[in-house]
Amino acid sequence: GDSVTQMEGPVTLSEEAFLTINCTYTATGYPSLFWYVQYPGEGLQLLLKATKADDKGSNKGFEATYRKETTSFHLEKGSVQVSDSAVYFCALSPRDSSYKLIFGSGTRLLVRP
Amino acid sequence: DAGITQSPRHKVTETGTPVTLRCHQTENHRYMYWYRQDPGHGLRLIHYSYGVKDTDKGEVSDGYSVSRSKTEDFLLTLESATSSQTSVYFCATLGGGASTDTQYFGPGTRLTVL
């Protein structure tokens, strides 16, 4: 079945460091891909998305490119801030009538001042 | 923000008791979802609804039932709670218009089954 694999955390970085969180997927067909972020004690918020191959999603300095050839959707940010500390989830939505989300296990990011 | 509220926000109950969690939305979204979040598993789909009285199972539906009698409310029931159902439960709705593939999440309900 469809699945998402993302790098285990926690990832600890200093402020202004470069961030990469790896995400790969297995799916039948061409799913939509998402990154969601969860701040402590809150629900999930959409960070960015891409719906077809070579699309780049971007938001708040974060970027991810839908790579069909490598089945990947890695999250990057050039300069992280303390306020980026959160748990990041990669997810896919298969192109079926449910529009459900299949999530990776999440990666906790801790940014130190 | 899809105006999603969940109640209760926290609940402690005992094994064998029934529990109902409520999700309420104000955006008239057609699709609604229940997920559970557990360490190491991310979020996993329990059940979803694609309209009033229309529901279907997700990946981890055993021990759960749902009902949707109104567009705005989606109820999740644990008929006889077990310790393995201790988790954080999130409700979500599927956006409309330009956001038809985007899910919006509620704040979650933390359930502890003793």
CSV table of C-alpha atoms in Angstrom, one decimal:
chain,number,residue,atom,x,y,z
A,1,GLY,CA,0.0,0.0,0.0
A,2,ASP,CA,0.9,3.7,-0.1
A,3,SER,CA,3.4,4.9,2.5
A,4,VAL,CA,5.6,7.8,3.5
A,5,THR,CA,9.1,7.5,5.1
A,6,GLN,CA,10.8,10.5,6.6
A,7,MET,CA,14.0,10.9,8.5
A,8,GLU,CA,13.9,10.2,12.2
A,9,GLY,CA,14.6,13.0,14.6
A,10,PRO,CA,15.1,14.9,16.6
A,11,VAL,CA,17.0,17.3,14.4
A,12,THR,CA,18.9,19.9,16.4
A,13,LEU,CA,20.3,23.0,14.6
A,14,SER,CA,21.6,26.4,15.6
A,15,GLU,CA,19.7,29.4,14.5
A,16,GLU,CA,20.4,30.5,10.9
A,17,ALA,CA,21.6,26.9,9.9
A,18,PHE,CA,20.4,25.2,6.7
A,19,LEU,CA,17.6,22.6,7.2
A,20,THR,CA,16.9,19.5,5.2
A,21,ILE,CA,14.3,16.9,6.3
A,22,ASN,CA,14.1,14.0,3.9
A,23,CYS,CA,10.9,12.4,2.8
A,24,THR,CA,10.3,9.6,0.3
A,25,TYR,CA,7.1,8.0,-0.7
A,26,THR,CA,5.6,4.9,-2.2
A,27,ALA,CA,2.4,5.3,-4.1
A,28,THR,CA,0.3,4.0,-7.0
A,29,GLY,CA,-0.1,6.7,-9.5
A,30,TYR,CA,0.6,10.3,-8.9
A,31,PRO,CA,-0.4,11.5,-5.4
A,32,SER,CA,-0.4,15.0,-4.0
A,33,LEU,CA,2.3,15.7,-1.5
A,34,PHE,CA,2.2,17.8,1.6
A,35,TRP,CA,4.3,19.1,4.5
A,36,TYR,CA,2.4,19.8,7.7
A,37,VAL,CA,3.8,21.4,10.8
A,38,GLN,CA,2.7,20.9,14.4
A,39,TYR,CA,3.7,23.3,17.1
A,40,PRO,CA,3.5,22.2,20.8
A,41,GLY,CA,0.0,21.6,22.0
A,42,GLU,CA,-1.6,22.4,18.7
A,43,GLY,CA,-3.1,20.7,15.7
A,44,LEU,CA,-1.5,20.3,12.4
A,45,GLN,CA,-1.1,23.2,9.9
A,46,LEU,CA,-0.5,23.0,6.2
A,47,LEU,CA,3.0,24.3,5.5
A,48,LEU,CA,3.2,23.6,1.7
A,49,LYS,CA,2.0,21.3,-1.0
A,50,ALA,CA,2.7,20.1,-4.5
A,51,THR,CA,0.2,18.3,-6.7
A,52,LYS,CA,2.3,17.2,-9.7
A,53,ALA,CA,5.8,16.2,-10.7
A,54,ASP,CA,8.4,19.0,-10.6
A,55,ASP,CA,6.0,21.4,-8.7
A,56,LYS,CA,7.7,23.3,-6.0
A,57,GLY,CA,5.7,24.2,-2.9
A,58,SER,CA,6.9,27.1,-0.8
A,59,ASN,CA,5.8,29.0,2.3
A,60,LYS,CA,7.5,31.0,5.1
A,61,GLY,CA,11.0,30.3,3.6
A,62,PHE,CA,10.4,26.6,3.4
A,63,GLU,CA,10.5,24.8,0.1
A,64,ALA,CA,10.0,21.3,-1.3
A,65,THR,CA,10.1,19.9,-4.8
A,66,TYR,CA,8.0,17.0,-6.0
A,67,ARG,CA,10.5,14.6,-7.5
A,68,LYS,CA,8.8,11.7,-9.3
A,69,GLU,CA,12.0,10.1,-10.5
A,70,THR,CA,13.3,9.7,-6.9
A,71,THR,CA,9.8,9.6,-5.3
A,72,SER,CA,10.9,12.3,-2.9
A,73,PHE,CA,9.6,15.5,-1.4
A,74,HIS,CA,12.4,16.8,0.8
A,75,LEU,CA,11.8,19.9,3.0
A,76,GLU,CA,14.4,22.7,3.0
A,77,LYS,CA,14.9,26.1,4.6
A,78,GLY,CA,18.0,28.2,4.1
A,79,SER,CA,18.1,29.8,7.6
A,80,VAL,CA,16.1,28.4,10.4
A,81,GLN,CA,14.8,30.4,13.4
A,82,VAL,CA,14.0,29.4,17.0
A,83,SER,CA,10.4,29.8,16.1
A,84,ASP,CA,10.6,27.0,13.5
A,85,SER,CA,11.0,24.5,16.4
A,86,ALA,CA,8.1,22.0,15.8
A,87,VAL,CA,7.3,18.6,14.5
A,88,TYR,CA,7.1,18.3,10.7
A,89,PHE,CA,5.0,15.7,8.9
A,90,CYS,CA,5.3,14.6,5.3
A,91,ALA,CA,2.1,13.3,3.8
A,92,LEU,CA,0.6,12.1,0.6
A,93,SER,CA,-2.9,12.0,-0.7
A,94,PRO,CA,-3.6,9.3,-3.2
A,95,ARG,CA,-5.7,10.2,-6.1
A,96,ASP,CA,-8.9,8.4,-5.0
A,97,SER,CA,-12.3,9.5,-3.8
A,98,SER,CA,-11.4,9.6,-0.2
A,99,TYR,CA,-8.9,12.5,-0.3
A,100,LYS,CA,-7.4,10.9,2.8
A,101,LEU,CA,-3.8,11.7,4.0
A,102,ILE,CA,-1.1,9.1,4.7
A,103,PHE,CA,1.5,10.5,7.0
A,104,GLY,CA,5.1,9.8,7.8
A,105,SER,CA,6.1,9.4,11.4
A,106,GLY,CA,7.1,13.0,11.8
A,107,THR,CA,10.5,14.7,12.5
A,108,ARG,CA,11.0,16.9,15.5
A,109,LEU,CA,13.1,20.0,14.8
A,110,LEU,CA,14.8,21.9,17.7
A,111,VAL,CA,16.5,25.2,16.8
A,112,ARG,CA,18.8,26.6,19.4
A,113,PRO,CA,19.6,30.3,19.7
B,1,ASP,CA,-8.5,27.9,9.5
B,2,ALA,CA,-11.7,25.9,8.9
B,3,GLY,CA,-13.3,26.7,12.3
B,4,ILE,CA,-12.9,23.3,13.7
B,5,THR,CA,-13.5,22.6,17.4
B,6,GLN,CA,-13.1,19.3,19.2
B,7,SER,CA,-14.7,18.3,22.5
B,8,PRO,CA,-13.6,17.4,25.1
B,9,ARG,CA,-10.0,18.5,24.8
B,10,HIS,CA,-8.9,16.1,27.5
B,11,LYS,CA,-10.5,13.0,28.9
B,12,VAL,CA,-9.5,10.3,31.3
B,13,THR,CA,-11.6,7.2,31.4
B,14,GLU,CA,-11.5,3.6,32.5
B,15,THR,CA,-11.2,0.4,30.4
B,16,GLY,CA,-14.5,-0.9,29.2
B,17,THR,CA,-16.4,2.4,29.3
B,18,PRO,CA,-17.9,4.0,26.2
B,19,VAL,CA,-16.4,7.3,25.0
B,20,THR,CA,-17.7,9.8,22.4
B,21,LEU,CA,-15.5,12.5,20.9
B,22,ARG,CA,-17.1,15.4,19.0
B,23,CYS,CA,-15.9,17.4,16.1
B,24,HIS,CA,-17.7,20.5,15.0
B,25,GLN,CA,-17.0,22.6,11.9
B,26,THR,CA,-18.4,25.9,10.7
B,27,GLU,CA,-17.3,25.9,7.0
B,28,ASN,CA,-19.9,23.5,5.6
B,29,HIS,CA,-17.1,21.2,4.3
B,30,ARG,CA,-18.3,17.9,2.9
B,31,TYR,CA,-15.5,15.6,3.9
B,32,MET,CA,-14.5,15.1,7.5
B,33,TYR,CA,-11.8,12.8,9.0
B,34,TRP,CA,-10.8,11.3,12.3
B,35,TYR,CA,-7.1,10.5,12.9
B,36,ARG,CA,-5.1,9.2,15.9
B,37,GLN,CA,-1.6,10.3,16.6
B,38,ASP,CA,0.8,8.0,18.4
B,39,PRO,CA,4.6,8.3,18.8
B,40,GLY,CA,6.5,6.7,15.9
B,41,HIS,CA,3.4,6.4,13.8
B,42,GLY,CA,2.5,9.9,12.7
B,43,LEU,CA,-1.2,10.2,12.2
B,44,ARG,CA,-3.3,7.3,11.1
B,45,LEU,CA,-6.8,7.5,9.6
B,46,ILE,CA,-9.6,5.9,11.7
B,47,HIS,CA,-12.7,6.8,9.8
B,48,TYR,CA,-13.9,9.4,7.4
B,49,SER,CA,-17.1,10.9,6.1
B,50,TYR,CA,-18.0,12.1,2.6
B,51,GLY,CA,-21.4,13.5,3.5
B,52,VAL,CA,-24.3,13.3,6.0
B,53,LYS,CA,-24.8,9.6,6.9
B,54,ASP,CA,-21.9,8.6,4.5
B,55,THR,CA,-18.9,7.2,6.2
B,56,ASP,CA,-16.1,4.7,5.5
B,57,LYS,CA,-13.3,3.0,7.4
B,58,GLY,CA,-9.7,4.0,7.5
B,59,GLU,CA,-6.5,2.2,8.3
B,60,VAL,CA,-7.1,1.6,12.1
B,61,SER,CA,-10.9,1.4,12.4
B,62,ASP,CA,-11.2,-1.6,14.7
B,63,GLY,CA,-12.9,-0.6,18.0
B,64,TYR,CA,-14.2,2.7,16.7
B,65,SER,CA,-17.5,3.8,15.1
B,66,VAL,CA,-18.6,7.1,13.7
B,67,SER,CA,-21.8,9.0,13.0
B,68,ARG,CA,-22.6,12.1,11.0
B,69,SER,CA,-26.2,13.2,11.2
B,70,LYS,CA,-25.4,16.9,10.3
B,71,THR,CA,-22.9,18.4,8.0
B,72,GLU,CA,-21.2,20.3,10.9
B,73,ASP,CA,-20.8,17.4,13.4
B,74,PHE,CA,-18.7,14.2,13.2
B,75,LEU,CA,-18.8,11.9,16.2
B,76,LEU,CA,-16.2,9.3,17.0
B,77,THR,CA,-17.3,6.6,19.5
B,78,LEU,CA,-15.2,4.0,21.3
B,79,GLU,CA,-17.8,1.4,22.3
B,80,SER,CA,-15.6,-0.1,25.0
B,81,ALA,CA,-12.4,1.8,25.6
B,82,THR,CA,-9.1,-0.1,25.9
B,83,SER,CA,-5.7,1.1,27.0
B,84,SER,CA,-4.4,0.7,23.4
B,85,GLN,CA,-6.8,3.5,22.5
B,86,THR,CA,-4.9,6.0,24.6
B,87,SER,CA,-3.9,8.6,22.1
B,88,VAL,CA,-4.4,12.1,20.7
B,89,TYR,CA,-7.3,12.3,18.4
B,90,PHE,CA,-7.5,14.8,15.6
B,91,CYS,CA,-10.5,15.8,13.5
B,92,ALA,CA,-9.9,17.3,10.0
B,93,THR,CA,-12.1,18.7,7.2
B,94,LEU,CA,-11.3,18.9,3.5
B,95,GLY,CA,-11.3,22.4,2.1
B,96,GLY,CA,-13.3,23.6,-0.8
B,97,GLY,CA,-12.6,25.8,-3.8
B,98,ALA,CA,-8.9,26.3,-4.4
B,99,SER,CA,-8.1,24.2,-1.4
B,100,THR,CA,-10.0,21.0,-2.4
B,101,ASP,CA,-6.9,18.8,-1.6
B,102,THR,CA,-6.0,20.5,1.7
B,103,GLN,CA,-7.1,19.2,5.1
B,104,TYR,CA,-7.6,21.5,8.0
B,105,PHE,CA,-7.1,20.1,11.5
B,106,GLY,CA,-8.7,20.7,14.8
B,107,PRO,CA,-6.8,21.2,18.1
B,108,GLY,CA,-7.0,17.6,19.1
B,109,THR,CA,-8.4,15.6,22.1
B,110,ARG,CA,-6.0,13.8,24.4
B,111,LEU,CA,-7.6,10.6,25.6
B,112,THR,CA,-6.2,8.5,28.4
B,113,VAL,CA,-7.7,5.0,29.1
B,114,LEU,CA,-6.7,3.6,32.4
